[in-house]
Amino acid sequence: GSPSAGASLTGVIVYVFDGIADGRTGRVASRPFLSASVVSASYGGLFSSGVASGFIVSPAHVQIDCAWPCDGGTYNRLPPSGGGGCIAGCTCPAYAGDRMTWCGASGGYCPYPADALRSMLRGFAHVPVGGGYNELVINAGAWNRNLPLIVEACFGDKCNGPWTRVRFQLGRGFW
């Protein structure tokens, strides 16, 4: 893939198991989002939680809320009770200390809106394979509604559900 406006044309969307989605059921129970990355033969690495297992995500069934050209520090970027105008994992003006605004033309350490995926990937494309990862913030409600179709395949030894299994090596792609 190459940088594109649409998730289906960007590369492979990969979610690495990090305790958010259940490897057997695929469900996300306790958070408003989960994080994934876009990888291709040209760019990208994956988040490593010490587990080399995860899901290949269907771009036709995913709802991306925003995208970061690096680790967005999203784990605690959650809305306070009542919402406060937040998009969890992206921007949250009501969250103490969160001064993030949407990326403009200059980019930098900021989230890109979902419709600016191409811009995020252009900024990320210079990172060599294995040199870092981008972070897609995926809406957990939409994820759960789109199960099982949102999971195209599962890779690694933590695949315990009804998923199609593929062999995938981090940093090298499929084999």
mmCIF file of C-alpha atoms in Angstrom:
data_model
loop_
_atom_site.group_PDB
_atom_site.id
_atom_site.type_symbol
_atom_site.label_atom_id
_atom_site.label_comp_id
_atom_site.label_asym_id
_atom_site.label_seq_id
_atom_site.Cartn_x
_atom_site.Cartn_y
_atom_site.Cartn_z
ATOM 1 C CA GLY A 1 0.000 0.000 0.000
ATOM 2 C CA SER A 2 0.868 3.626 -0.249
ATOM 3 C CA PRO A 3 -0.490 6.650 1.610
ATOM 4 C CA SER A 4 -4.169 6.906 0.753
ATOM 5 C CA ALA A 5 -7.277 8.617 2.046
ATOM 6 C CA GLY A 6 -9.093 5.299 2.440
ATOM 7 C CA ALA A 7 -8.226 2.608 4.980
ATOM 8 C CA SER A 8 -8.630 -0.121 2.362
ATOM 9 C CA LEU A 9 -5.810 1.285 0.216
ATOM 10 C CA THR A 10 -3.213 2.139 2.848
ATOM 11 C CA GLY A 11 -1.635 -1.193 3.766
ATOM 12 C CA VAL A 12 -2.540 -3.829 6.347
ATOM 13 C CA ILE A 13 -4.248 -2.733 9.563
ATOM 14 C CA VAL A 14 -2.860 -4.784 12.448
ATOM 15 C CA TYR A 15 -4.033 -4.916 16.055
ATOM 16 C CA VAL A 16 -1.446 -6.478 18.393
ATOM 17 C CA PHE A 17 -2.949 -8.047 21.511
ATOM 18 C CA ASP A 18 -2.433 -5.622 24.365
ATOM 19 C CA GLY A 19 -5.143 -6.791 26.740
ATOM 20 C CA ILE A 20 -7.875 -4.609 25.239
ATOM 21 C CA ALA A 21 -9.519 -7.075 22.801
ATOM 22 C CA ASP A 22 -10.119 -10.674 23.845
ATOM 23 C CA GLY A 23 -8.232 -13.168 21.634
ATOM 24 C CA ARG A 24 -11.043 -15.740 21.862
ATOM 25 C CA THR A 25 -14.144 -13.576 21.368
ATOM 26 C CA GLY A 26 -12.600 -10.457 19.831
ATOM 27 C CA ARG A 27 -14.762 -8.248 22.065
ATOM 28 C CA VAL A 28 -13.601 -5.012 23.672
ATOM 29 C CA ALA A 29 -15.260 -4.728 27.061
ATOM 30 C CA SER A 30 -13.755 -1.956 29.121
ATOM 31 C CA ARG A 31 -12.483 0.831 26.880
ATOM 32 C CA PRO A 32 -13.957 3.224 24.313
ATOM 33 C CA PHE A 33 -11.214 2.483 21.770
ATOM 34 C CA LEU A 34 -8.380 0.175 20.851
ATOM 35 C CA SER A 35 -5.207 0.969 18.966
ATOM 36 C CA ALA A 36 -3.836 -0.580 15.784
ATOM 37 C CA SER A 37 -1.235 0.293 13.149
ATOM 38 C CA VAL A 38 -1.056 0.456 9.377
ATOM 39 C CA VAL A 39 1.910 -1.423 7.925
ATOM 40 C CA SER A 40 3.045 -2.147 4.399
ATOM 41 C CA ALA A 41 6.149 -3.394 2.661
ATOM 42 C CA SER A 42 7.251 0.258 2.476
ATOM 43 C CA TYR A 43 6.674 1.537 5.990
ATOM 44 C CA GLY A 44 5.694 0.809 9.500
ATOM 45 C CA GLY A 45 6.371 -1.259 12.526
ATOM 46 C CA LEU A 46 4.033 -2.570 15.194
ATOM 47 C CA PHE A 47 3.471 -1.805 18.829
ATOM 48 C CA SER A 48 5.043 -4.528 20.932
ATOM 49 C CA SER A 49 3.344 -5.514 24.149
ATOM 50 C CA GLY A 50 5.635 -8.507 24.496
ATOM 51 C CA VAL A 51 3.082 -10.663 22.666
ATOM 52 C CA ALA A 52 3.545 -11.501 18.982
ATOM 53 C CA SER A 53 -0.149 -12.181 18.357
ATOM 54 C CA GLY A 54 -3.053 -10.149 17.104
ATOM 55 C CA PHE A 55 -5.713 -9.511 14.494
ATOM 56 C CA ILE A 56 -5.546 -8.435 10.875
ATOM 57 C CA VAL A 57 -8.339 -5.846 10.722
ATOM 58 C CA SER A 58 -10.838 -5.501 7.884
ATOM 59 C CA PRO A 59 -10.616 -1.963 6.474
ATOM 60 C CA ALA A 60 -14.183 -2.321 5.182
ATOM 61 C CA HIS A 61 -15.542 -2.764 8.719
ATOM 62 C CA VAL A 62 -13.339 -0.531 10.867
ATOM 63 C CA GLN A 63 -14.243 2.903 12.233
ATOM 64 C CA ILE A 64 -11.087 4.948 12.705
ATOM 65 C CA ASP A 65 -11.614 7.914 15.030
ATOM 66 C CA CYS A 66 -8.165 9.416 14.439
ATOM 67 C CA ALA A 67 -4.588 8.503 13.531
ATOM 68 C CA TRP A 68 -1.234 9.394 15.034
ATOM 69 C CA PRO A 69 2.042 9.267 13.022
ATOM 70 C CA CYS A 70 3.713 7.805 16.141
ATOM 71 C CA ASP A 71 2.710 6.445 19.536
ATOM 72 C CA GLY A 72 -0.004 8.911 20.516
ATOM 73 C CA GLY A 73 0.193 8.241 24.240
ATOM 74 C CA THR A 74 -3.456 7.294 24.018
ATOM 75 C CA TYR A 75 -3.771 4.784 26.850
ATOM 76 C CA ASN A 76 -4.872 7.415 29.384
ATOM 77 C CA ARG A 77 -6.393 9.841 26.888
ATOM 78 C CA LEU A 78 -9.919 9.076 28.068
ATOM 79 C CA PRO A 79 -12.917 11.368 28.488
ATOM 80 C CA PRO A 80 -13.979 12.325 31.999
ATOM 81 C CA SER A 81 -17.463 11.272 33.061
ATOM 82 C CA GLY A 82 -19.867 13.287 30.952
ATOM 83 C CA GLY A 83 -17.642 13.291 27.879
ATOM 84 C CA GLY A 84 -16.351 16.870 27.956
ATOM 85 C CA GLY A 85 -16.221 17.159 24.158
ATOM 86 C CA CYS A 86 -13.651 14.388 23.930
ATOM 87 C CA ILE A 87 -12.882 11.896 21.215
ATOM 88 C CA ALA A 88 -11.231 9.191 23.299
ATOM 89 C CA GLY A 89 -7.642 8.557 22.253
ATOM 90 C CA CYS A 90 -7.599 11.641 20.029
ATOM 91 C CA THR A 91 -8.356 15.043 21.515
ATOM 92 C CA CYS A 92 -9.857 15.687 24.901
ATOM 93 C CA PRO A 93 -10.033 19.337 25.939
ATOM 94 C CA ALA A 94 -11.711 18.366 29.241
ATOM 95 C CA TYR A 95 -8.878 15.980 30.150
ATOM 96 C CA ALA A 96 -6.452 17.712 32.494
ATOM 97 C CA GLY A 97 -3.227 18.519 30.705
ATOM 98 C CA ASP A 98 -4.413 17.519 27.231
ATOM 99 C CA ARG A 99 -3.623 20.386 24.909
ATOM 100 C CA MET A 100 -3.842 18.327 21.722
ATOM 101 C CA THR A 101 -5.528 19.796 18.707
ATOM 102 C CA TRP A 102 -5.947 18.251 15.278
ATOM 103 C CA CYS A 103 -2.891 18.245 13.036
ATOM 104 C CA GLY A 104 -2.761 20.885 10.375
ATOM 105 C CA ALA A 105 -0.607 21.015 7.285
ATOM 106 C CA SER A 106 2.620 21.092 9.311
ATOM 107 C CA GLY A 107 1.939 17.832 11.183
ATOM 108 C CA GLY A 108 3.968 17.060 14.279
ATOM 109 C CA TYR A 109 2.955 15.328 17.505
ATOM 110 C CA CYS A 110 -0.793 15.562 17.110
ATOM 111 C CA PRO A 111 -3.703 13.384 15.948
ATOM 112 C CA TYR A 112 -5.049 13.475 12.413
ATOM 113 C CA PRO A 113 -8.799 13.208 11.865
ATOM 114 C CA ALA A 114 -9.921 9.940 10.266
ATOM 115 C CA ASP A 115 -10.443 11.619 6.893
ATOM 116 C CA ALA A 116 -6.782 12.769 6.878
ATOM 117 C CA LEU A 117 -5.236 9.279 6.951
ATOM 118 C CA ARG A 118 -3.267 10.057 3.788
ATOM 119 C CA SER A 119 -1.628 13.078 5.438
ATOM 120 C CA MET A 120 -0.701 11.068 8.527
ATOM 121 C CA LEU A 121 0.845 8.311 6.421
ATOM 122 C CA ARG A 122 2.821 10.785 4.298
ATOM 123 C CA GLY A 123 4.423 12.043 7.479
ATOM 124 C CA PHE A 124 5.028 8.515 8.679
ATOM 125 C CA ALA A 125 6.230 6.999 5.382
ATOM 126 C CA HIS A 126 9.843 8.061 5.982
ATOM 127 C CA VAL A 127 10.092 5.798 9.051
ATOM 128 C CA PRO A 128 11.849 2.561 8.022
ATOM 129 C CA VAL A 129 10.192 -0.808 8.636
ATOM 130 C CA GLY A 130 10.827 -1.684 12.255
ATOM 131 C CA GLY A 131 11.769 1.915 13.100
ATOM 132 C CA GLY A 132 8.555 2.893 14.813
ATOM 133 C CA TYR A 133 4.822 2.599 14.497
ATOM 134 C CA ASN A 134 1.796 4.722 13.784
ATOM 135 C CA GLU A 135 -1.336 4.489 15.901
ATOM 136 C CA LEU A 136 -4.884 4.244 14.613
ATOM 137 C CA VAL A 137 -7.540 4.876 17.250
ATOM 138 C CA ILE A 138 -10.368 2.455 16.494
ATOM 139 C CA ASN A 139 -13.845 2.971 17.931
ATOM 140 C CA ALA A 140 -14.591 0.043 20.290
ATOM 141 C CA GLY A 141 -18.387 0.271 19.916
ATOM 142 C CA ALA A 142 -18.133 -0.058 16.139
ATOM 143 C CA TRP A 143 -15.525 -2.823 16.585
ATOM 144 C CA ASN A 144 -17.913 -4.878 18.740
ATOM 145 C CA ARG A 145 -20.873 -4.262 16.392
ATOM 146 C CA ASN A 146 -18.829 -5.412 13.396
ATOM 147 C CA LEU A 147 -17.568 -8.658 14.922
ATOM 148 C CA PRO A 148 -16.747 -11.136 13.520
ATOM 149 C CA LEU A 149 -16.380 -9.386 10.126
ATOM 150 C CA ILE A 150 -13.894 -6.822 11.412
ATOM 151 C CA VAL A 151 -11.338 -9.588 12.045
ATOM 152 C CA GLU A 152 -9.918 -10.866 8.764
ATOM 153 C CA ALA A 153 -7.416 -13.167 10.427
ATOM 154 C CA CYS A 154 -5.548 -13.864 13.627
ATOM 155 C CA PHE A 155 -1.800 -14.397 13.936
ATOM 156 C CA GLY A 156 0.367 -15.799 16.705
ATOM 157 C CA ASP A 157 -0.119 -18.199 19.559
ATOM 158 C CA LYS A 158 -2.882 -16.246 21.331
ATOM 159 C CA CYS A 159 -5.491 -17.034 18.640
ATOM 160 C CA ASN A 160 -8.042 -19.125 20.477
ATOM 161 C CA GLY A 161 -11.281 -18.199 18.734
ATOM 162 C CA PRO A 162 -12.960 -19.030 15.444
ATOM 163 C CA TRP A 163 -10.510 -16.902 13.508
ATOM 164 C CA THR A 164 -8.684 -17.733 10.303
ATOM 165 C CA ARG A 165 -5.076 -18.172 11.335
ATOM 166 C CA VAL A 166 -2.220 -16.716 9.324
ATOM 167 C CA ARG A 167 1.498 -16.721 9.957
ATOM 168 C CA PHE A 168 2.895 -13.238 10.423
ATOM 169 C CA GLN A 169 6.333 -12.223 11.598
ATOM 170 C CA LEU A 170 6.725 -8.766 13.094
ATOM 171 C CA GLY A 171 8.907 -6.611 10.873
ATOM 172 C CA ARG A 172 8.873 -9.081 7.985
ATOM 173 C CA GLY A 173 5.209 -9.438 7.021
ATOM 174 C CA PHE A 174 3.395 -12.596 6.049
ATOM 175 C CA TRP A 175 4.992 -15.913 5.213
#
